[in-house]
Amino acid sequence: MSLDSESSSPSSSRDWFFPSPSFIHSTSHSPQSPNYPRKLSTIPRHPRPSPPDWKPPKTSTFRGVPSAAYGDPKYGRLRRRVDFTRRSEETPKQEGDGPILAQNRDVSKAVSDEKTAAGVIGIRVLGQRVKIRWQMAFSLAILITAFGSLVHKNFSLHNQVIDLQDQISIMNIKLQACNMLDPLDTISISQERDHLSSKGLKILALTISIALLSMPIFLFKYIDYISKLRSSYNSSEKVSLNKQLEYRVDVVLSVHPYAKPLALLVATLLLICLGGLALFGVTDDSLADCLWLSWTFVADSGNHANSEGMGPRLVSVSISFGGMLIFAMMLGLVSDAISEKLDSLRKGRSEVVEQNHTLILGWSDKLGSLLNQLAIANESLGGGTVVVMAERDKEEMELDIAKMEFDFRGTSVICRSGSPLILADLKKVSVSKARAIVVLADDGNADQSDARALRTVLSLTGVKDGLRGHIVVELSDLDNEVLVKLVGGELVETVVAHDVIGRLMIQCARQPGLAQIWEDILGFENCEFYIKRWPQLDGMQFEDVLISFPDAIPCGVKVASRGGKIILNPDDSYILQEGDEVLVIAEDDDTYAPSTLPTVWRGSLPRDFIVPKLMEKILLCGWRRDMEDMITVLDAFLAPGSELWMFNEVVESERDRKLVDGGLDLSRLVNIQLVHREGNAVIRRHLESLPLESFDSILILADESVEDSAIQADSRSLATLLLIRDIQAKRLPYREAMVTRGQRGSFSRGSWIGEMQQASDRSVIISEILDPRTKNLLSMSKISDYVLSNELVSMALAMVAEDRQINDVLEELFAEEGNELHIRLAELYLHEGEELSFYEIILRARQRREIVIGYRLANAERAVINPPAKTERRRWSAKDVFVVITEKE
């Protein structure tokens, strides 16, 4: 039988070669046979009788089948027969293997099954991705092809129209040559030609506008597709492409200040262009007119009401809607810009563009007095500019400055919020262009305040553009002065607040009335120090220079040959050299000038009288940080055998430790003896335990525990003062209060009323006042002298800020050695009732190596510094006193 008959027979060879499905299922799940190939090898083979006319093939392999048989279905059985013949031949070899090989095959098959399953899943995911990508690519290709075909068709039509127009033109020329064409027909043909040409352009414009409008949609879809594809392909990538693009856009809009307006401008231009193209495609107007019409729709959303036709109306409504969105965004940007600018001005973040201004860094209770002094100093110049920068809110600073009760006299005060430790904030206040920089000490711990001042000086010295002016630093502790000067170098001038006030209180306690004189000299409201060169005085002796200024009093010389050192109270024989400058006390720098030398009668002193030092008994109420410095100064000033009583709440053992830690050696005190008493200065029974009526001077200090609050410290000082005066008045009889005080009466006594005023005539009380408003209470009561510590320090800072050379003068006047201010009795220079001019008194005082700068009459409350009419004679009283600059005793 042939192969064809065999394939058509009912008993197909496929039934003979393959077992039944039930047999395969049963064998594949048999526990004795772990794999399917081995079961197939166990299928019994039953020989099938061959047909009589069938002949076996010449070859028993699949290779023997010709290549043409692959596509013929009649060769299917033969291919399968040969394949299973191979399996049956290979299966006995596998049955011959041992049980160990079978077990290994089981394990390897399980692993291969897992790998196959994973591979199948990966192939499916990859296939899905490829399928999605091909779909997107196919869609995009269709769109591009459609768009390209439209554009190509449009251009081809346009070219055909141009060709037809050319042919019509040629035919018209021929017809015109034969005089067979009417001119009206020529015009209509030309118009038709233009209409066809413009119609093609309009179709092109409309197509381009639609394509440009649809491009963002496809772009966003493509970005979203790429983002999803990346997230599904790489699960470790947590940030999608959409978020990355949003982040980049946010960074550009936030970093670049002009990014938002530029983006809005680009959007406006795109809307105008697209709208113009769309209008050009749906109307008969020219492109320029359509662009202008598109701008009117954008600028005025109601301008499209006159549009006619469905197409023009649809386009105009779309343009108007986009214009409304753009103008809404523009309004938001303008509103945000104005709000940010106002917020920047309110918070003090804007830059100060000033030159030759005074810069104050920091905020403290001394700021009000400092601003007042600077305003007075700038009054002669028509006003100035003061910039204050502190780590506070700008509105709060301006509100506090507005509450200060003084006139700024044309000076403008500008506040900015910032830190002096940040160079960007320093640049914001034009630090490099300031003529003076004042660094205020913080209220609180002295070491922390000085450490911050040191860091501020370091920041100032690191300014890139350099500093034009000098730096005035307020320090709280004298020990830190060396370190600040080491860091700042020649740019820095220091004013140690506690050291200045402590020495000033001691001087005022020993010389009542000296505090008022210091207020007049340090403040710009009356007379102050000035240094200036006068070439016409070169070659003149200092004695003649003293009487050469009718509106000023010379006090010293700045010697050019000694590196600009200022010498206070020089010798009369000193001759001014070229380059020397004269230090004077005057009302203002432009109110004095030398004149011709007057004729002055010198005369002679009534007697060579020296005030001897007497033993004194002084009480210190309260505790200051610089207590050891005050004790050292008192030991140098007082006579041997004097007593210094210390009354405060600090335990006695703790006092000794603090004094030793401050550098005081108790064994080296030679003139004073310390007497310790513990108690509260605002409790009456504690004060009554002290012999208050026996003290020559009482110093009420702003206690260290309350010095951070000016109001609380002043309240405590006032309470202590009133209690002390009341106790003194009850212990001191009226007759003893009127007893003349012998040689200690170095100042005049007024006719004071009341028991407390009688007690104040017996002993001097100096109160340290922090708030300037408190001085009004003390001035009206007349029961105590006072030292305005904050105000005096502010005056010194303002004076050094205006002229840094004055700091050398102040340091010498407050130092333990050198010259100082004194109040002298008039009887040292004249006789009772003698008539002398102020110039004559100056020359008489020169015999004692003193410079007289003012006087106070017996019936006056305040001293007169740099009096006018110095050549005018007047009658003096022995109870009058003179203010002099003299060497320390």
Short mmCIF file of N, CA, C and O in Angstrom, two decimals, residues 421-466:
data_model
loop_
_atom_site.label_atom_id
_atom_site.label_comp_id
_atom_site.label_asym_id
_atom_site.label_seq_id
_atom_site.Cartn_x
_atom_site.Cartn_y
_atom_site.Cartn_z
N LEU A 421 26.97 88.41 62.37
CA LEU A 421 27.91 87.31 62.13
C LEU A 421 27.83 86.77 60.72
O LEU A 421 28.65 85.93 60.34
N ILE A 422 26.87 87.23 59.93
CA ILE A 422 26.68 86.76 58.56
C ILE A 422 27.12 87.85 57.61
O ILE A 422 26.64 88.99 57.68
N LEU A 423 28.04 87.52 56.71
CA LEU A 423 28.59 88.52 55.79
C LEU A 423 27.52 89.05 54.84
O LEU A 423 27.57 90.23 54.45
N ALA A 424 26.57 88.21 54.45
CA ALA A 424 25.51 88.67 53.54
C ALA A 424 24.66 89.75 54.21
O ALA A 424 24.27 90.73 53.56
N ASP A 425 24.37 89.60 55.49
CA ASP A 425 23.61 90.61 56.21
C ASP A 425 24.42 91.89 56.38
O ASP A 425 23.87 93.00 56.33
N LEU A 426 25.72 91.76 56.61
CA LEU A 426 26.57 92.95 56.71
C LEU A 426 26.63 93.70 55.38
O LEU A 426 26.62 94.93 55.35
N LYS A 427 26.69 92.95 54.30
CA LYS A 427 26.69 93.60 52.99
C LYS A 427 25.36 94.30 52.73
O LYS A 427 25.32 95.33 52.05
N LYS A 428 24.28 93.77 53.29
CA LYS A 428 22.96 94.35 53.07
C LYS A 428 22.85 95.75 53.66
O LYS A 428 22.07 96.57 53.17
N VAL A 429 23.64 96.06 54.70
CA VAL A 429 23.58 97.38 55.34
C VAL A 429 24.76 98.26 54.92
O VAL A 429 25.06 99.24 55.59
N SER A 430 25.43 97.90 53.81
CA SER A 430 26.55 98.69 53.26
C SER A 430 27.61 98.94 54.32
O SER A 430 28.01 100.07 54.59
N VAL A 431 28.09 97.85 54.92
CA VAL A 431 29.05 97.98 56.01
C VAL A 431 30.37 98.56 55.52
O VAL A 431 31.06 99.28 56.26
N SER A 432 30.75 98.28 54.28
CA SER A 432 32.03 98.76 53.77
C SER A 432 32.04 100.26 53.51
O SER A 432 33.12 100.86 53.40
N LYS A 433 30.86 100.88 53.44
CA LYS A 433 30.78 102.31 53.15
C LYS A 433 30.43 103.15 54.37
O LYS A 433 30.26 104.36 54.26
N ALA A 434 30.29 102.52 55.53
CA ALA A 434 29.95 103.25 56.75
C ALA A 434 31.18 103.98 57.28
O ALA A 434 32.30 103.47 57.22
N ARG A 435 30.96 105.16 57.83
CA ARG A 435 32.09 105.92 58.38
C ARG A 435 32.41 105.50 59.79
O ARG A 435 33.50 105.78 60.30
N ALA A 436 31.48 104.84 60.47
CA ALA A 436 31.72 104.32 61.83
C ALA A 436 30.78 103.16 62.08
O ALA A 436 29.61 103.18 61.65
N ILE A 437 31.26 102.14 62.77
CA ILE A 437 30.48 100.94 63.10
C ILE A 437 30.53 100.77 64.62
O ILE A 437 31.62 100.65 65.20
N VAL A 438 29.36 100.76 65.25
CA VAL A 438 29.25 100.62 66.70
C VAL A 438 28.68 99.24 67.01
O VAL A 438 27.60 98.89 66.53
N VAL A 439 29.42 98.47 67.80
CA VAL A 439 29.00 97.13 68.21
C VAL A 439 28.55 97.21 69.66
O VAL A 439 29.37 97.42 70.56
N LEU A 440 27.25 97.05 69.90
CA LEU A 440 26.71 97.14 71.25
C LEU A 440 26.83 95.80 71.96
O LEU A 440 26.72 94.73 71.34
N ALA A 441 27.03 95.87 73.27
CA ALA A 441 27.11 94.66 74.09
C ALA A 441 25.70 94.15 74.37
O ALA A 441 24.77 94.94 74.57
N ASP A 442 25.55 92.84 74.38
CA ASP A 442 24.25 92.24 74.68
C ASP A 442 23.98 92.29 76.18
O ASP A 442 24.90 92.25 77.00
N ASP A 443 22.71 92.38 76.51
CA ASP A 443 22.32 92.32 77.92
C ASP A 443 22.41 90.88 78.39
O ASP A 443 21.91 89.96 77.74
N GLY A 444 23.04 90.69 79.54
CA GLY A 444 23.17 89.34 80.07
C GLY A 444 24.58 89.05 80.53
O GLY A 444 25.30 89.93 81.04
N ASN A 445 25.00 87.81 80.34
CA ASN A 445 26.30 87.38 80.79
C ASN A 445 27.40 88.16 80.11
O ASN A 445 27.40 88.33 78.88
N ALA A 446 28.38 88.64 80.90
CA ALA A 446 29.45 89.48 80.35
C ALA A 446 30.35 88.71 79.41
O ALA A 446 30.72 89.20 78.33
N ASP A 447 30.72 87.48 79.79
CA ASP A 447 31.62 86.70 78.93
C ASP A 447 30.96 86.34 77.61
O ASP A 447 31.59 86.40 76.55
N GLN A 448 29.68 85.96 77.65
CA GLN A 448 28.99 85.64 76.41
C GLN A 448 28.83 86.87 75.53
O GLN A 448 28.96 86.80 74.30
N SER A 449 28.55 88.01 76.15
CA SER A 449 28.42 89.25 75.38
C SER A 449 29.74 89.63 74.72
O SER A 449 29.77 89.99 73.54
N ASP A 450 30.84 89.53 75.44
CA ASP A 450 32.13 89.86 74.85
C ASP A 450 32.55 88.85 73.80
O ASP A 450 33.21 89.21 72.81
N ALA A 451 32.19 87.58 74.00
CA ALA A 451 32.50 86.57 72.98
C ALA A 451 31.75 86.86 71.68
O ALA A 451 32.29 86.71 70.58
N ARG A 452 30.51 87.28 71.81
CA ARG A 452 29.75 87.63 70.59
C ARG A 452 30.34 88.88 69.94
O ARG A 452 30.40 88.96 68.70
N ALA A 453 30.77 89.85 70.75
CA ALA A 453 31.41 91.03 70.18
C ALA A 453 32.69 90.65 69.44
O ALA A 453 33.00 91.21 68.38
N LEU A 454 33.43 89.69 69.98
CA LEU A 454 34.65 89.23 69.32
C LEU A 454 34.33 88.59 67.97
O LEU A 454 35.02 88.85 66.97
N ARG A 455 33.30 87.75 67.92
CA ARG A 455 32.92 87.14 66.64
C ARG A 455 32.43 88.18 65.64
O ARG A 455 32.68 88.06 64.43
N THR A 456 31.76 89.20 66.14
CA THR A 456 31.31 90.27 65.25
C THR A 456 32.50 91.01 64.64
O THR A 456 32.50 91.34 63.45
N VAL A 457 33.52 91.27 65.45
CA VAL A 457 34.72 91.93 64.93
C VAL A 457 35.40 91.05 63.90
O VAL A 457 35.89 91.55 62.86
N LEU A 458 35.43 89.75 64.13
CA LEU A 458 36.00 88.84 63.13
C LEU A 458 35.22 88.90 61.81
O LEU A 458 35.82 88.89 60.73
N SER A 459 33.90 88.95 61.90
CA SER A 459 33.10 89.06 60.68
C SER A 459 33.35 90.37 59.97
O SER A 459 33.42 90.41 58.73
N LEU A 460 33.51 91.45 60.72
CA LEU A 460 33.74 92.75 60.09
C LEU A 460 35.10 92.80 59.41
O LEU A 460 35.25 93.39 58.34
N THR A 461 36.10 92.20 60.04
CA THR A 461 37.42 92.19 59.40
C THR A 461 37.47 91.29 58.18
O THR A 461 38.39 91.42 57.36
N GLY A 462 36.47 90.40 58.02
CA GLY A 462 36.43 89.51 56.86
C GLY A 462 35.60 90.06 55.71
O GLY A 462 35.37 89.33 54.73
N VAL A 463 35.16 91.31 55.80
CA VAL A 463 34.39 91.89 54.70
C VAL A 463 35.29 92.03 53.48
O VAL A 463 36.42 92.53 53.55
N LYS A 464 34.79 91.54 52.35
CA LYS A 464 35.62 91.46 51.14
C LYS A 464 36.06 92.84 50.64
O LYS A 464 37.21 93.04 50.24
N ASP A 465 35.15 93.80 50.66
CA ASP A 465 35.45 95.12 50.12
C ASP A 465 36.25 95.99 51.09
O ASP A 465 36.62 97.11 50.73
N GLY A 466 36.47 95.51 52.31
CA GLY A 466 37.18 96.31 53.28
C GLY A 466 36.26 97.33 53.96
O GLY A 466 35.12 97.54 53.55
#
